Short mmCIF file of C-alpha atoms and ligand atoms in Angstrom, two decimals:
data_model
loop_
_atom_site.label_atom_id
_atom_site.label_comp_id
_atom_site.label_asym_id
_atom_site.label_seq_id
_atom_site.Cartn_x
_atom_site.Cartn_y
_atom_site.Cartn_z
CA MET K 2 22.55 -10.27 -1.04
CA ILE K 3 20.29 -13.04 -2.40
CA GLY K 4 21.26 -16.65 -1.68
CA ILE K 5 20.29 -19.35 -4.18
CA ILE K 6 20.61 -23.06 -3.44
CA GLY K 7 19.97 -25.99 -5.78
CA ALA K 8 20.60 -29.67 -5.10
CA MET K 9 22.16 -30.41 -8.48
CA LYS K 10 24.55 -28.63 -10.83
CA ILE K 11 21.92 -28.62 -13.60
CA GLU K 12 19.66 -26.53 -11.33
CA ILE K 13 22.30 -23.83 -10.71
CA GLU K 14 24.76 -23.76 -13.66
CA LYS K 15 22.60 -21.48 -15.84
CA ILE K 16 22.44 -18.89 -13.05
CA ASP K 17 26.19 -19.20 -12.40
CA SER K 18 26.90 -18.53 -16.09
CA LEU K 19 25.17 -15.14 -15.74
CA ILE K 20 27.08 -13.98 -12.64
CA GLN K 21 29.49 -11.08 -13.11
CA ASN K 22 32.51 -10.20 -10.94
CA LYS K 23 32.52 -13.84 -9.91
CA SER K 24 34.35 -15.08 -6.84
CA GLU K 25 34.39 -18.65 -5.57
CA LYS K 26 34.88 -20.12 -2.13
CA GLN K 27 34.92 -23.80 -1.15
CA ILE K 28 33.57 -24.42 2.37
CA ALA K 29 32.91 -27.85 3.92
CA GLY K 30 32.96 -29.48 0.49
CA THR K 31 30.50 -27.04 -1.10
CA LEU K 32 31.42 -24.45 -3.71
CA PHE K 33 29.86 -21.02 -3.12
CA VAL K 34 29.83 -18.69 -6.15
CA SER K 35 29.18 -15.01 -5.46
CA GLY K 36 29.06 -11.87 -7.59
CA THR K 37 26.44 -9.71 -9.26
CA LEU K 38 23.46 -10.50 -11.46
CA ASN K 39 21.65 -7.53 -12.93
CA GLY K 40 23.59 -5.31 -10.54
CA LYS K 41 22.38 -7.27 -7.47
CA GLU K 42 24.66 -9.24 -5.16
CA ILE K 43 23.98 -12.97 -5.22
CA VAL K 44 25.58 -16.15 -3.91
CA THR K 45 24.79 -19.61 -5.27
CA ALA K 46 25.58 -23.13 -4.11
CA VAL K 47 24.96 -26.70 -5.26
CA CYS K 48 24.15 -28.41 -1.97
CA GLY K 49 23.84 -32.05 -3.06
CA ILE K 50 20.87 -34.35 -2.54
CA GLY K 51 18.88 -34.69 0.66
CA LYS K 52 17.98 -32.84 3.85
CA VAL K 53 21.31 -33.04 5.68
CA ALA K 54 23.32 -31.70 2.72
CA ALA K 55 20.73 -28.94 2.21
CA ALA K 56 20.70 -27.84 5.86
CA MET K 57 24.51 -27.81 6.03
CA CYS K 58 24.69 -25.69 2.91
CA ALA K 59 22.06 -23.21 4.07
CA GLN K 60 23.72 -22.80 7.47
CA THR K 61 27.15 -22.29 5.88
CA MET K 62 25.75 -19.78 3.40
CA ILE K 63 24.09 -17.82 6.22
CA MET K 64 27.26 -17.73 8.32
CA ALA K 65 29.65 -16.93 5.47
CA TYR K 66 27.53 -14.49 3.41
CA SER K 67 24.66 -13.20 5.64
CA PRO K 68 22.14 -13.26 2.76
CA ASP K 69 18.97 -11.12 3.05
CA CYS K 70 16.98 -14.11 1.80
CA ILE K 71 17.56 -17.63 0.50
CA ILE K 72 15.76 -19.22 -2.46
CA ASN K 73 15.79 -22.95 -2.99
CA THR K 74 15.28 -23.77 -6.66
CA GLY K 75 15.08 -26.97 -8.66
CA VAL K 76 12.71 -29.73 -9.68
CA ALA K 77 10.05 -31.72 -7.81
CA GLY K 78 7.57 -34.54 -8.18
CA SER K 79 3.93 -33.48 -8.41
CA LEU K 80 1.46 -34.71 -5.79
CA SER K 81 -1.51 -32.86 -7.27
CA ASP K 82 -3.60 -32.83 -10.45
CA LYS K 83 -3.20 -29.07 -10.32
CA ALA K 84 0.55 -29.26 -11.13
CA GLY K 85 1.54 -31.08 -14.33
CA ILE K 86 5.00 -31.71 -15.75
CA LEU K 87 6.87 -28.40 -16.34
CA ASP K 88 4.37 -26.41 -14.27
CA THR K 89 5.92 -24.71 -11.26
CA VAL K 90 5.08 -24.87 -7.57
CA ILE K 91 5.94 -22.04 -5.20
CA ALA K 92 5.89 -23.15 -1.57
CA ASP K 93 3.62 -21.36 0.85
CA SER K 94 4.85 -23.77 3.53
CA LEU K 95 7.10 -26.80 3.85
CA VAL K 96 7.13 -30.02 5.84
CA GLU K 97 9.72 -32.76 6.49
CA HIS K 98 7.46 -35.66 5.51
CA ASP K 99 9.81 -38.36 6.84
CA MET K 100 10.14 -36.81 10.32
CA ASP K 101 8.21 -39.30 12.44
CA THR K 102 7.89 -39.38 16.24
CA THR K 103 4.26 -40.50 16.09
CA ALA K 104 5.17 -43.47 18.31
CA LEU K 105 5.70 -40.88 21.08
CA GLY K 106 2.29 -39.31 20.48
CA ASP K 107 3.41 -36.46 18.21
CA PRO K 108 1.65 -35.63 14.95
CA PRO K 109 3.39 -36.75 11.70
CA GLY K 110 6.15 -34.33 10.64
CA PHE K 111 6.41 -32.78 14.12
CA ILE K 112 9.82 -31.30 14.93
CA SER K 113 10.40 -31.43 18.66
CA GLY K 114 12.09 -28.40 20.18
CA ILE K 115 10.80 -26.04 17.51
CA ASP K 116 7.45 -27.76 18.10
CA THR K 117 6.10 -27.27 14.61
CA VAL K 118 5.15 -29.37 11.58
CA TYR K 119 5.08 -26.63 8.92
CA PHE K 120 7.55 -23.86 8.04
CA PRO K 121 5.79 -20.93 6.33
CA ALA K 122 7.72 -19.33 3.45
CA ASP K 123 8.33 -15.58 3.39
CA LYS K 124 5.33 -13.79 1.87
CA TYR K 125 7.21 -11.14 -0.13
CA VAL K 126 9.72 -13.66 -1.55
CA SER K 127 6.98 -16.17 -2.42
CA SER K 128 4.68 -13.66 -4.07
CA LEU K 129 7.55 -12.31 -6.19
CA LEU K 130 8.52 -15.88 -7.16
CA PHE K 131 4.90 -16.52 -8.13
CA GLU K 132 4.78 -13.36 -10.24
CA CYS K 133 8.02 -14.37 -12.03
CA ALA K 134 6.89 -17.99 -12.53
CA SER K 135 3.52 -16.97 -13.93
CA GLY K 136 5.11 -15.53 -17.06
CA ILE K 137 7.33 -18.50 -17.97
CA GLY K 138 6.92 -20.53 -21.16
CA GLY K 139 3.14 -20.89 -21.06
CA PHE K 140 3.26 -23.25 -18.08
CA LYS K 141 1.15 -22.82 -14.99
CA ALA K 142 2.39 -21.64 -11.59
CA ILE K 143 0.61 -22.72 -8.42
CA THR K 144 1.18 -22.03 -4.73
CA GLY K 145 0.99 -24.80 -2.15
CA ARG K 146 2.71 -26.93 0.42
CA ILE K 147 5.94 -28.74 -0.50
CA ALA K 148 6.96 -31.91 1.34
CA SER K 149 10.64 -32.88 1.60
CA GLY K 150 12.16 -36.18 2.62
CA ASP K 151 15.23 -38.32 2.08
CA GLN K 152 13.62 -40.42 -0.63
CA PHE K 153 12.73 -40.18 -4.29
CA VAL K 154 8.95 -40.72 -4.30
CA ALA K 155 8.03 -43.18 -7.04
CA SER K 156 4.80 -44.96 -6.07
CA ALA K 157 1.12 -44.09 -5.82
CA GLU K 158 1.07 -45.56 -2.31
CA LYS K 159 3.83 -43.29 -0.95
CA LYS K 160 2.43 -40.30 -2.81
CA ASP K 161 -1.08 -40.84 -1.41
CA LYS K 162 0.31 -41.14 2.12
CA ILE K 163 2.16 -37.80 1.89
CA VAL K 164 -0.94 -36.11 0.49
CA ALA K 165 -3.20 -37.63 3.16
CA GLN K 166 -0.86 -36.64 6.00
CA PHE K 167 0.26 -33.20 4.86
CA ASP K 168 -1.95 -32.02 1.98
CA ALA K 169 1.21 -31.21 -0.03
CA CYS K 170 1.18 -30.58 -3.78
CA ALA K 171 4.83 -31.38 -4.57
CA CYS K 172 7.63 -33.49 -3.12
CA GLU K 173 11.38 -33.11 -3.25
CA MET K 174 14.35 -33.74 -0.99
CA GLU K 175 15.77 -30.42 0.30
CA GLY K 176 13.28 -27.54 0.55
CA ALA K 177 12.01 -28.14 4.10
CA ALA K 178 15.57 -28.58 5.42
CA ILE K 179 16.51 -25.18 3.98
CA ALA K 180 13.28 -23.76 5.40
CA HIS K 181 14.10 -25.26 8.83
CA THR K 182 17.60 -23.75 8.77
CA CYS K 183 16.36 -20.34 7.62
CA PHE K 184 13.64 -20.40 10.30
CA CYS K 185 16.23 -21.03 13.04
CA ASN K 186 18.40 -18.17 11.70
CA LYS K 187 15.46 -15.79 11.05
CA VAL K 188 16.37 -15.54 7.35
CA PRO K 189 13.45 -15.05 4.92
CA PHE K 190 13.23 -17.88 2.38
CA GLY K 191 11.27 -19.16 -0.59
CA VAL K 192 11.16 -22.43 -2.53
CA ILE K 193 10.39 -22.67 -6.25
CA ARG K 194 10.25 -26.03 -7.98
CA ALA K 195 9.46 -26.99 -11.57
CA ILE K 196 7.68 -30.32 -11.90
CA SER K 197 9.82 -33.04 -13.54
CA ASP K 198 7.59 -36.07 -12.79
CA CYS K 199 4.43 -37.17 -11.01
CA ALA K 200 6.07 -39.10 -8.15
CA ASP K 201 4.42 -42.33 -9.32
CA GLY K 202 5.41 -45.54 -11.11
CA SER K 203 6.62 -43.58 -14.16
CA SER K 204 8.52 -40.97 -12.19
CA HIS K 205 12.01 -42.37 -12.82
CA MET K 206 11.47 -42.17 -16.60
CA ASP K 207 9.72 -38.79 -16.61
CA TYR K 208 12.38 -37.38 -14.29
CA ALA K 209 15.18 -38.36 -16.68
CA GLN K 210 13.28 -36.94 -19.65
CA PHE K 211 12.07 -33.65 -18.17
CA LEU K 212 14.84 -32.75 -15.70
CA PRO K 213 16.77 -30.50 -18.16
CA GLN K 214 13.68 -28.52 -19.24
CA ALA K 215 12.29 -28.25 -15.70
CA ALA K 216 15.68 -27.11 -14.35
CA ALA K 217 15.96 -24.51 -17.13
CA ALA K 218 12.46 -23.18 -16.33
CA ALA K 219 13.33 -22.86 -12.64
CA ALA K 220 16.60 -21.07 -13.48
CA GLU K 221 14.80 -18.56 -15.69
CA ILE K 222 12.36 -17.80 -12.86
CA ILE K 223 15.31 -17.15 -10.54
CA ARG K 224 16.91 -14.80 -13.08
CA LEU K 225 13.67 -12.79 -13.22
CA PHE K 226 13.32 -12.88 -9.43
CA VAL K 227 16.78 -11.39 -8.93
CA GLU K 228 15.98 -8.66 -11.46
CA LYS K 229 12.77 -7.68 -9.64
CA TYR K 230 13.80 -8.25 -6.02
CA GLU K 231 13.91 -5.04 -3.98
CA LYS K 232 15.51 -4.85 -0.59
N1 LIG L 340 12.57 -34.47 -7.23
C1 LIG L 340 12.00 -34.58 -8.46
N2 LIG L 340 11.11 -35.58 -8.48
C2 LIG L 340 11.11 -36.12 -7.23
C3 LIG L 340 10.40 -37.20 -6.64
N3 LIG L 340 9.52 -37.92 -7.34
N4 LIG L 340 10.65 -37.48 -5.34
C4 LIG L 340 11.55 -36.76 -4.64
N5 LIG L 340 12.25 -35.73 -5.16
C5 LIG L 340 12.03 -35.41 -6.44
#
């Protein structure tokens, strides 16, 4: 079974509309929709915004459905000239950019206990996502680090800081929390994000304008991924 998590309804509803033999279960305030897509078992969920909601959703999905892998899909702000609006970024690794125990001598993003800064994405899942994204709508797909935090990044100053600290090429608010949860449960995962804005002073306007198209692009990539996934 393939698990698919998006933060917002708009990032998941297209996939849900394609599910056959649908069954729904509400757990801890989140609706899980399972069934088949192209003959493959999938389960989807809209987790809500931010790292806590995302981690709760991923953990619940793992315990209730035991997925073979989890994909986090949706939109992101670009931190790199290499990813423009409606291009896609496939994570090779993820970081929680607002995790900060530097006052105790740790490096930025360090997660004590696990003792890591970066969560590497599964290689098979990520390369298949990249293959699927490369054929979509004439837009570019790139691979790179995605930084997640509990804030909508909307200034050059914040953007530059995340790039300087973590060399990330996109920012969003859930991916690293899902990565963290999957890592702890030994579940392979991947993150695919379509760029809706450039995380700068215009990001709130670009986000509103491009969210529907970016979400649709990400959903189409997921549809292709499910078709091609072999496990
Ligand atoms: N998701 C889409 N754009 C974003 C941004 N600029 N910051 C955080 N999450 C986002």
